């Protein structure tokens, strides 16, 4: 295996290419320690130590550092590790490690997100948010169903009514055009037709 190029990645690290292909990123001090030089051979023991020990350990530490700052879904954490140019095999190993200790758990993430947002956003908007965060459809449906079934009241309807009140919408005296405009607004917020109709049929206390 021949080191064909060493290219600066940032102020402290460089990308190492072996036999014309990107291999890994190392700190410049590590490159000196391992004696890695352009045009020279890299021994199998050194290559294996870097790819099987140094890089995987670094990926785990990077992931743990990210998780100390905030929670991540599996997909979002994978994306962050890809930004660091870690190999997919290293990312897989890192994710498996984190899952084994429940440092990442998409079901827990979805549950926490729903409980925090259910009185602020519509159910459909919450589902869309979770999809964008990379949560699987199966997990979303499961956790949404569980979260909303735990509520004695209908948080979806309550939120819809709350928005009507904020808009100072008078159900009883609104014109047809005003009702249509409000329905369109609520649809855009992610509420389903049944919830909208129920909310518009109730007295919001605005007159």
Coordinates of C-alpha atoms in Angstrom, one line a residue:
X1 CA 0.0 0.0 0.0
X2 CA 1.5 3.3 -1.1
X3 CA 0.6 6.7 0.3
X4 CA -0.2 8.7 -2.9
X5 CA -1.2 12.0 -1.4
X6 CA -1.6 13.9 1.9
X7 CA -4.0 16.9 1.7
X8 CA -4.9 19.4 4.3
X9 CA -8.4 19.0 5.7
X10 CA -8.3 21.8 8.3
X11 CA -5.7 23.6 10.4
X12 CA -4.9 20.4 12.4
X13 CA -5.8 17.5 10.2
X14 CA -5.0 16.0 6.8
X15 CA -6.6 13.6 4.4
X16 CA -4.5 10.6 3.6
X17 CA -4.8 8.9 0.2
X18 CA -3.6 5.3 -0.3
X19 CA -3.2 3.9 -3.8
X20 CA -5.0 6.8 -5.2
X21 CA -8.1 6.6 -3.0
X22 CA -9.1 8.4 0.2
X23 CA -8.3 6.3 3.2
X24 CA -8.7 8.3 6.4
X25 CA -8.1 11.6 8.2
X26 CA -5.4 12.0 10.8
X27 CA -4.0 14.8 12.9
X28 CA -0.7 16.0 11.6
X29 CA 1.1 14.8 14.7
X30 CA -0.2 11.3 14.1
X31 CA 1.0 11.4 10.6
X32 CA 4.5 12.2 11.9
X33 CA 4.2 9.6 14.6
X34 CA 3.3 6.9 12.1
X35 CA 5.9 8.1 9.6
X36 CA 3.3 8.5 6.9
X37 CA 4.9 10.2 3.8
X38 CA 3.7 10.7 0.3
X39 CA 5.3 8.2 -2.1
X40 CA 6.2 5.8 0.6
X41 CA 4.7 2.4 1.7
X42 CA 2.4 2.1 4.7
X43 CA 2.8 -1.2 6.5
X44 CA -0.2 -3.4 7.1
X45 CA 0.2 -3.3 11.0
X46 CA 0.2 0.5 10.9
X47 CA -2.8 0.7 8.5
X48 CA -4.7 -1.8 10.6
X49 CA -4.0 0.1 13.8
X50 CA -5.3 3.3 12.3
X51 CA -8.4 1.9 10.6
X52 CA -9.4 -0.6 13.3
X53 CA -8.4 1.2 16.5
X54 CA -7.6 4.9 16.1
X55 CA -10.4 6.0 13.7
X56 CA -13.2 3.9 15.3
X57 CA -12.3 5.2 18.8
X58 CA -12.3 8.8 17.4
X59 CA -15.7 8.3 15.8
X60 CA -17.2 7.1 19.1
X61 CA -15.7 10.1 21.0
X62 CA -17.0 12.5 18.3
X63 CA -20.5 11.0 18.6
X64 CA -20.4 11.2 22.4
X65 CA -19.3 14.8 22.3
X66 CA -22.2 15.6 20.0
X67 CA -24.7 13.8 22.2
X68 CA -23.5 15.7 25.3
X69 CA -24.7 18.9 23.6
X70 CA -28.1 17.6 22.5
X71 CA -30.1 14.5 21.6
X72 CA -29.8 13.2 18.0
X73 CA -31.8 10.7 15.9
X74 CA -29.8 7.9 14.3
X75 CA -30.0 9.5 10.9
X76 CA -28.9 12.9 12.0
X77 CA -26.0 11.5 13.9
X78 CA -25.0 9.5 10.9
X79 CA -25.1 12.6 8.8
X80 CA -22.8 14.4 11.3
X81 CA -20.3 11.6 11.3
X82 CA -20.3 11.6 7.5
X83 CA -19.4 15.2 7.6
X84 CA -16.2 14.1 9.4
X85 CA -15.5 11.7 6.5
X86 CA -15.7 8.5 8.6
X87 CA -16.1 5.3 6.6
X88 CA -19.6 3.8 6.6
X89 CA -18.3 0.7 8.4
X90 CA -16.9 2.9 11.2
X91 CA -20.2 4.8 11.4
X92 CA -22.1 1.5 11.6
X93 CA -19.8 0.4 14.4
X94 CA -20.3 3.7 16.2
X95 CA -24.1 3.6 15.9
X96 CA -24.2 0.0 17.1
X97 CA -22.1 1.0 20.1
X98 CA -24.3 3.9 21.0
X99 CA -27.5 1.9 20.6
X100 CA -26.1 -0.8 22.9
X101 CA -26.0 1.8 25.7
X102 CA -29.1 3.6 24.6
X103 CA -27.2 6.8 24.0
X104 CA -29.3 7.0 20.9
X105 CA -32.9 5.7 20.8
X106 CA -35.3 6.9 18.1
X107 CA -38.3 5.8 20.0
X108 CA -37.2 7.8 23.1
X109 CA -36.4 10.8 20.9
X110 CA -39.8 10.7 19.2
X111 CA -41.6 10.3 22.5
X112 CA -39.8 13.3 24.1
X113 CA -40.4 15.4 21.0
X114 CA -44.1 14.6 20.8
X115 CA -44.7 15.3 24.5
X116 CA -43.0 18.7 24.2
X117 CA -44.6 19.7 20.9
X118 CA -48.2 18.2 21.1
X119 CA -49.6 21.4 22.8
X120 CA -47.7 23.6 20.3
X121 CA -48.1 21.9 16.9
X122 CA -50.7 19.8 15.1
X123 CA -50.3 16.0 15.0
X124 CA -49.6 16.1 11.3
X125 CA -46.9 18.8 11.7
X126 CA -45.2 16.8 14.4
X127 CA -45.2 13.7 12.1
X128 CA -43.7 15.8 9.3
X129 CA -41.0 17.1 11.7
X130 CA -40.1 13.6 12.8
X131 CA -39.9 12.3 9.3
X132 CA -37.5 15.1 8.4
X133 CA -35.4 14.1 11.5
X134 CA -35.1 10.6 10.1
X135 CA -37.5 8.7 12.3
X136 CA -39.0 5.7 10.6
X137 CA -42.8 5.8 9.8
X138 CA -43.4 2.7 12.0
X139 CA -41.8 4.4 15.0
X140 CA -43.7 7.6 14.4
X141 CA -47.1 5.9 14.2
X142 CA -46.4 3.8 17.3
X143 CA -45.2 6.7 19.5
X144 CA -47.8 9.2 18.2
X145 CA -50.6 6.7 18.9
X146 CA -49.3 6.0 22.4
X147 CA -48.7 9.7 23.3
X148 CA -52.2 10.9 22.2
X149 CA -54.0 7.9 23.7
X150 CA -52.5 8.9 27.1
X151 CA -54.3 12.2 26.9
X152 CA -57.7 12.4 28.5
X153 CA -58.6 15.5 26.5
X154 CA -58.0 16.0 22.8
X155 CA -54.8 18.0 22.6
X156 CA -55.2 18.4 18.8
X157 CA -58.6 20.0 19.2
X158 CA -57.4 22.1 22.1
X159 CA -54.5 23.4 20.1
X160 CA -56.8 24.2 17.2
X161 CA -59.2 26.1 19.4
X162 CA -56.2 28.0 21.0
X163 CA -55.1 29.1 17.5
X164 CA -58.6 30.4 16.8
X165 CA -58.5 32.4 20.0
X166 CA -55.1 33.9 19.2
X167 CA -56.5 34.9 15.8
X168 CA -59.5 36.5 17.6
X169 CA -61.8 34.4 15.4
X170 CA -65.5 34.7 16.2
X171 CA -67.1 31.4 15.2
X172 CA -70.6 32.6 15.6
X173 CA -70.4 35.8 13.6
X174 CA -67.7 35.0 11.0
X175 CA -68.7 35.3 7.3
X176 CA -68.3 32.5 4.9
X177 CA -65.2 34.0 3.4
X178 CA -63.7 34.4 6.9
X179 CA -64.4 30.8 7.7
X180 CA -62.9 29.6 4.5
X181 CA -59.8 31.7 5.1
X182 CA -59.4 30.3 8.6
X183 CA -59.9 26.7 7.4
X184 CA -57.1 27.2 4.9
X185 CA -54.9 28.6 7.7
X186 CA -55.5 25.6 9.9
X187 CA -54.9 23.1 7.0
X188 CA -51.6 24.7 6.5
X189 CA -50.8 24.2 10.2
X190 CA -51.4 20.5 9.6
X191 CA -54.8 20.0 11.2
X192 CA -57.1 17.4 9.6
X193 CA -60.5 18.3 8.3
X194 CA -62.4 16.7 11.2
X195 CA -60.5 18.6 13.9
X196 CA -61.0 21.8 12.0
X197 CA -64.7 21.3 11.6
X198 CA -65.1 20.5 15.3
X199 CA -63.1 23.5 16.4
X200 CA -65.1 25.8 14.1
X201 CA -68.4 24.4 15.5
X202 CA -67.5 25.3 19.1
X203 CA -67.8 28.6 20.9
X204 CA -64.3 30.1 21.3
X205 CA -65.5 32.8 23.6
X206 CA -64.6 35.5 21.1
X207 CA -67.4 38.0 20.3

